[in-house]
PDB file of C-alpha atoms in Angstrom:
ATOM      1  CA  MET A   1      18.749  -7.486  19.747  1.00  0.00           C
ATOM      2  CA  PRO A   2      21.457  -6.179  17.364  1.00  0.00           C
ATOM      3  CA  HIS A   3      23.572  -3.175  18.298  1.00  0.00           C
ATOM      4  CA  ARG A   4      21.425  -0.683  16.412  1.00  0.00           C
ATOM      5  CA  ASP A   5      23.771   2.311  16.749  1.00  0.00           C
ATOM      6  CA  ARG A   6      26.751   0.335  15.489  1.00  0.00           C
ATOM      7  CA  ASP A   7      24.713  -1.162  12.648  1.00  0.00           C
ATOM      8  CA  LEU A   8      23.541   2.289  11.534  1.00  0.00           C
ATOM      9  CA  GLN A   9      27.121   3.499  11.368  1.00  0.00           C
ATOM     10  CA  LEU A  10      27.890   0.806   8.802  1.00  0.00           C
ATOM     11  CA  ILE A  11      25.176   2.098   6.430  1.00  0.00           C
ATOM     12  CA  ASP A  12      26.149   4.550   3.727  1.00  0.00           C
ATOM     13  CA  PRO A  13      24.810   7.926   4.903  1.00  0.00           C
ATOM     14  CA  GLU A  14      24.010   8.955   1.339  1.00  0.00           C
ATOM     15  CA  TRP A  15      21.335   6.298   0.748  1.00  0.00           C
ATOM     16  CA  ALA A  16      18.652   7.812   3.002  1.00  0.00           C
ATOM     17  CA  PRO A  17      18.127  11.173   1.167  1.00  0.00           C
ATOM     18  CA  ALA A  18      18.078   9.386  -2.205  1.00  0.00           C
ATOM     19  CA  THR A  19      15.637   6.811  -0.936  1.00  0.00           C
ATOM     20  CA  SER A  20      13.452   9.521   0.585  1.00  0.00           C
ATOM     21  CA  ASP A  21      13.463  11.345  -2.766  1.00  0.00           C
ATOM     22  CA  VAL A  22      12.362   8.172  -4.587  1.00  0.00           C
ATOM     23  CA  VAL A  23       9.593   7.527  -2.050  1.00  0.00           C
ATOM     24  CA  ASP A  24       8.371  11.131  -2.523  1.00  0.00           C
ATOM     25  CA  LEU A  25       8.364  10.672  -6.301  1.00  0.00           C
ATOM     26  CA  LEU A  26       6.480   7.375  -6.039  1.00  0.00           C
ATOM     27  CA  ASP A  27       3.987   9.021  -3.737  1.00  0.00           C
ATOM     28  CA  LEU A  28       3.452  11.762  -6.326  1.00  0.00           C
ATOM     29  CA  LEU A  29       3.053   9.078  -8.966  1.00  0.00           C
ATOM     30  CA  TRP A  30       0.454   7.270  -6.875  1.00  0.00           C
ATOM     31  CA  GLN A  31      -1.430  10.585  -6.474  1.00  0.00           C
ATOM     32  CA  GLN A  32      -1.178  11.362 -10.196  1.00  0.00           C
ATOM     33  CA  ALA A  33      -2.449   7.904 -11.137  1.00  0.00           C
ATOM     34  CA  ARG A  34      -5.342   8.251  -8.670  1.00  0.00           C
ATOM     35  CA  ASP A  35      -6.307  11.639 -10.082  1.00  0.00           C
ATOM     36  CA  THR A  36      -5.999  10.410 -13.676  1.00  0.00           C
ATOM     37  CA  VAL A  37      -8.360   7.444 -13.367  1.00  0.00           C
ATOM     38  CA  THR A  38     -10.647   8.577 -10.576  1.00  0.00           C
ATOM     39  CA  THR A  39     -14.094   9.779 -11.368  1.00  0.00           C
ATOM     40  CA  THR A  40     -15.193   9.145  -7.775  1.00  0.00           C
ATOM     41  CA  SER A  41     -13.363  11.081  -5.094  1.00  0.00           C
ATOM     42  CA  VAL A  42     -11.252   8.529  -3.225  1.00  0.00           C
ATOM     43  CA  SER A  43      -8.723   9.774  -0.665  1.00  0.00           C
ATOM     44  CA  THR A  44      -5.256   8.381  -0.149  1.00  0.00           C
ATOM     45  CA  PRO A  45      -6.277   6.700   3.149  1.00  0.00           C
ATOM     46  CA  GLN A  46      -9.187   5.102   1.335  1.00  0.00           C
ATOM     47  CA  LEU A  47      -6.902   3.789  -1.369  1.00  0.00           C
ATOM     48  CA  ARG A  48      -4.565   2.349   1.281  1.00  0.00           C
ATOM     49  CA  LEU A  49      -7.489   0.596   2.815  1.00  0.00           C
ATOM     50  CA  MET A  50      -8.606  -0.723  -0.583  1.00  0.00           C
ATOM     51  CA  TYR A  51      -5.043  -1.966  -1.264  1.00  0.00           C
ATOM     52  CA  LEU A  52      -4.962  -3.897   1.997  1.00  0.00           C
ATOM     53  CA  VAL A  53      -8.407  -5.381   1.481  1.00  0.00           C
ATOM     54  CA  ASP A  54      -7.419  -6.416  -2.007  1.00  0.00           C
ATOM     55  CA  ARG A  55      -4.290  -8.152  -0.592  1.00  0.00           C
ATOM     56  CA  ASN A  56      -6.252  -9.631   2.312  1.00  0.00           C
ATOM     57  CA  ASP A  57      -9.628 -10.630   0.943  1.00  0.00           C
ATOM     58  CA  GLY A  58     -12.116 -11.063   3.774  1.00  0.00           C
ATOM     59  CA  ILE A  59      -9.976  -9.222   6.306  1.00  0.00           C
ATOM     60  CA  ARG A  60     -11.721  -8.322   9.525  1.00  0.00           C
ATOM     61  CA  MET A  61     -12.207  -4.664  10.287  1.00  0.00           C
ATOM     62  CA  ARG A  62     -10.277  -5.027  13.582  1.00  0.00           C
ATOM     63  CA  ALA A  63      -7.284  -6.552  11.802  1.00  0.00           C
ATOM     64  CA  LEU A  64      -7.384  -3.852   9.170  1.00  0.00           C
ATOM     65  CA  GLY A  65      -7.367  -1.166  11.856  1.00  0.00           C
ATOM     66  CA  GLU A  66      -4.304  -2.806  13.392  1.00  0.00           C
ATOM     67  CA  LEU A  67      -2.499  -2.834  10.037  1.00  0.00           C
ATOM     68  CA  LEU A  68      -3.267   0.822   9.439  1.00  0.00           C
ATOM     69  CA  CYS A  69      -2.701   1.791  13.073  1.00  0.00           C
ATOM     70  CA  THR A  70      -6.074   3.474  12.973  1.00  0.00           C
ATOM     71  CA  ALA A  71      -8.903   3.601  15.532  1.00  0.00           C
ATOM     72  CA  PRO A  72     -12.072   1.618  14.794  1.00  0.00           C
ATOM     73  CA  PRO A  73     -14.279   4.676  14.260  1.00  0.00           C
ATOM     74  CA  SER A  74     -11.906   5.970  11.582  1.00  0.00           C
ATOM     75  CA  ILE A  75     -11.805   2.636   9.811  1.00  0.00           C
ATOM     76  CA  SER A  76     -15.580   2.463   9.930  1.00  0.00           C
ATOM     77  CA  ARG A  77     -15.911   5.921   8.311  1.00  0.00           C
ATOM     78  CA  LEU A  78     -13.421   5.015   5.593  1.00  0.00           C
ATOM     79  CA  CYS A  79     -15.414   1.841   4.920  1.00  0.00           C
ATOM     80  CA  ASP A  80     -18.705   3.798   4.928  1.00  0.00           C
ATOM     81  CA  ARG A  81     -17.409   6.059   2.148  1.00  0.00           C
ATOM     82  CA  LEU A  82     -15.980   3.179   0.076  1.00  0.00           C
ATOM     83  CA  GLN A  83     -19.178   1.203   0.444  1.00  0.00           C
ATOM     84  CA  ALA A  84     -21.225   4.237  -0.683  1.00  0.00           C
ATOM     85  CA  ALA A  85     -18.941   4.536  -3.719  1.00  0.00           C
ATOM     86  CA  GLY A  86     -19.574   0.871  -4.574  1.00  0.00           C
ATOM     87  CA  PHE A  87     -15.949  -0.184  -3.986  1.00  0.00           C
ATOM     88  CA  LEU A  88     -16.287  -2.188  -0.755  1.00  0.00           C
ATOM     89  CA  GLU A  89     -18.688  -4.617   0.842  1.00  0.00           C
ATOM     90  CA  ARG A  90     -19.025  -5.573   4.478  1.00  0.00           C
ATOM     91  CA  LEU A  91     -19.852  -9.201   5.247  1.00  0.00           C
ATOM     92  CA  PRO A  92     -20.634 -10.942   8.504  1.00  0.00           C
ATOM     93  CA  CYS A  93     -17.803 -13.132   9.724  1.00  0.00           C
ATOM     94  CA  PRO A  94     -18.805 -16.794   9.623  1.00  0.00           C
ATOM     95  CA  ASP A  95     -17.317 -17.540  13.030  1.00  0.00           C
ATOM     96  CA  SER A  96     -18.199 -14.381  14.913  1.00  0.00           C
ATOM     97  CA  ARG A  97     -21.419 -12.406  14.788  1.00  0.00           C
ATOM     98  CA  ARG A  98     -19.652  -9.447  16.410  1.00  0.00           C
ATOM     99  CA  GLU A  99     -17.129  -8.993  13.644  1.00  0.00           C
ATOM    100  CA  VAL A 100     -17.270  -7.809  10.045  1.00  0.00           C
ATOM    101  CA  SER A 101     -15.089  -8.897   7.171  1.00  0.00           C
ATOM    102  CA  LEU A 102     -14.342  -6.761   4.139  1.00  0.00           C
ATOM    103  CA  ARG A 103     -14.108  -7.469   0.418  1.00  0.00           C
ATOM    104  CA  LEU A 104     -13.639  -5.255  -2.579  1.00  0.00           C
ATOM    105  CA  THR A 105     -16.481  -5.266  -5.054  1.00  0.00           C
ATOM    106  CA  ALA A 106     -15.832  -5.910  -8.723  1.00  0.00           C
ATOM    107  CA  GLY A 107     -15.925  -2.124  -9.201  1.00  0.00           C
ATOM    108  CA  GLY A 108     -13.401  -1.668  -6.434  1.00  0.00           C
ATOM    109  CA  ARG A 109     -11.063  -4.159  -8.043  1.00  0.00           C
ATOM    110  CA  ARG A 110     -11.421  -2.505 -11.451  1.00  0.00           C
ATOM    111  CA  HIS A 111     -10.711   0.885  -9.886  1.00  0.00           C
ATOM    112  CA  LEU A 112      -7.457  -0.349  -8.284  1.00  0.00           C
ATOM    113  CA  GLU A 113      -6.433  -2.092 -11.486  1.00  0.00           C
ATOM    114  CA  ARG A 114      -6.845   1.132 -13.467  1.00  0.00           C
ATOM    115  CA  ILE A 115      -4.687   2.998 -10.927  1.00  0.00           C
ATOM    116  CA  ARG A 116      -2.070   0.222 -10.974  1.00  0.00           C
ATOM    117  CA  SER A 117      -1.994   0.183 -14.760  1.00  0.00           C
ATOM    118  CA  GLU A 118      -1.482   3.936 -14.885  1.00  0.00           C
ATOM    119  CA  ARG A 119       1.377   3.756 -12.322  1.00  0.00           C
ATOM    120  CA  GLU A 120       2.929   0.795 -14.143  1.00  0.00           C
ATOM    121  CA  ALA A 121       2.916   2.612 -17.492  1.00  0.00           C
ATOM    122  CA  THR A 122       4.602   5.608 -16.003  1.00  0.00           C
ATOM    123  CA  LEU A 123       7.192   3.525 -14.174  1.00  0.00           C
ATOM    124  CA  THR A 124       7.831   1.449 -17.266  1.00  0.00           C
ATOM    125  CA  LEU A 125       8.692   4.595 -19.247  1.00  0.00           C
ATOM    126  CA  ALA A 126      11.119   5.710 -16.567  1.00  0.00           C
ATOM    127  CA  VAL A 127      12.781   2.345 -16.216  1.00  0.00           C
ATOM    128  CA  GLU A 128      13.078   1.955 -19.992  1.00  0.00           C
ATOM    129  CA  ALA A 129      15.078   5.181 -20.028  1.00  0.00           C
ATOM    130  CA  MET A 130      17.704   3.617 -17.702  1.00  0.00           C
ATOM    131  CA  PRO A 131      20.744   1.709 -18.970  1.00  0.00           C
ATOM    132  CA  GLN A 132      20.352  -2.080 -18.885  1.00  0.00           C
ATOM    133  CA  ALA A 133      22.923  -2.550 -16.114  1.00  0.00           C
ATOM    134  CA  ASP A 134      21.102  -0.044 -13.950  1.00  0.00           C
ATOM    135  CA  ARG A 135      17.781  -1.822 -14.560  1.00  0.00           C
ATOM    136  CA  ARG A 136      19.310  -5.131 -13.410  1.00  0.00           C
ATOM    137  CA  ALA A 137      20.789  -3.436 -10.336  1.00  0.00           C
ATOM    138  CA  LEU A 138      17.427  -1.866  -9.562  1.00  0.00           C
ATOM    139  CA  ALA A 139      15.612  -5.186  -9.834  1.00  0.00           C
ATOM    140  CA  THR A 140      18.114  -6.870  -7.555  1.00  0.00           C
ATOM    141  CA  GLY A 141      17.968  -4.088  -5.013  1.00  0.00           C
ATOM    142  CA  LEU A 142      14.142  -3.875  -5.012  1.00  0.00           C
ATOM    143  CA  ALA A 143      13.889  -7.662  -4.513  1.00  0.00           C
ATOM    144  CA  ALA A 144      16.222  -7.474  -1.508  1.00  0.00           C
ATOM    145  CA  LEU A 145      14.312  -4.482  -0.077  1.00  0.00           C
ATOM    146  CA  GLN A 146      11.002  -6.321  -0.478  1.00  0.00           C
ATOM    147  CA  SER A 147      12.393  -9.336   1.320  1.00  0.00           C
ATOM    148  CA  ALA A 148      13.740  -7.180   4.155  1.00  0.00           C
ATOM    149  CA  ILE A 149      10.468  -5.355   4.594  1.00  0.00           C
ATOM    150  CA  ALA A 150       8.360  -8.564   4.407  1.00  0.00           C
ATOM    151  CA  ALA A 151      10.534 -10.353   7.001  1.00  0.00           C
ATOM    152  CA  PRO A 152       8.469 -11.759   9.934  1.00  0.00           C
ATOM    153  CA  GLY A 153       7.751  -9.135  12.501  1.00  0.00           C
ATOM    154  CA  ARG A 154       9.133  -6.317  10.381  1.00  0.00           C
ATOM    155  CA  LEU A 155       5.907  -4.541   9.667  1.00  0.00           C
ATOM    156  CA  GLY A 156       4.242  -5.246  12.979  1.00  0.00           C
ATOM    157  CA  ARG A 157       6.822  -3.388  15.084  1.00  0.00           C
TER     158      ARG A 157
END
């Protein structure tokens, strides 16, 4: 294991507050996009669940609970509400009668696409206001961050 304390000392101490501010702004943007396109009341945890199901079509409820670090009863309640809204369907797993897999309905996919489009439009306006060199630096930095986050074992700490 790396020497975590020593490694943290090498990191510029000014990056964390700036990163935190950006994350907060993106969170507000997510909320704003949700409120702009939502006619059905969908909570932030429900949207997170929808996002994960969209990325992992047919995911089992147990695996989804592990990704969200959420107890099975909570996952079940979130799914109940999304199913009632017509955004999610539960299907029996082909290899286990005791497990359920999840898929977004066409309505659920359309709902997420509207939210993503709204966020994208807002982000595009902000990025277009940046100088070209800053846009290139942002693209490079975001690609590196995505790779670091997606590294094996990184999210499943």
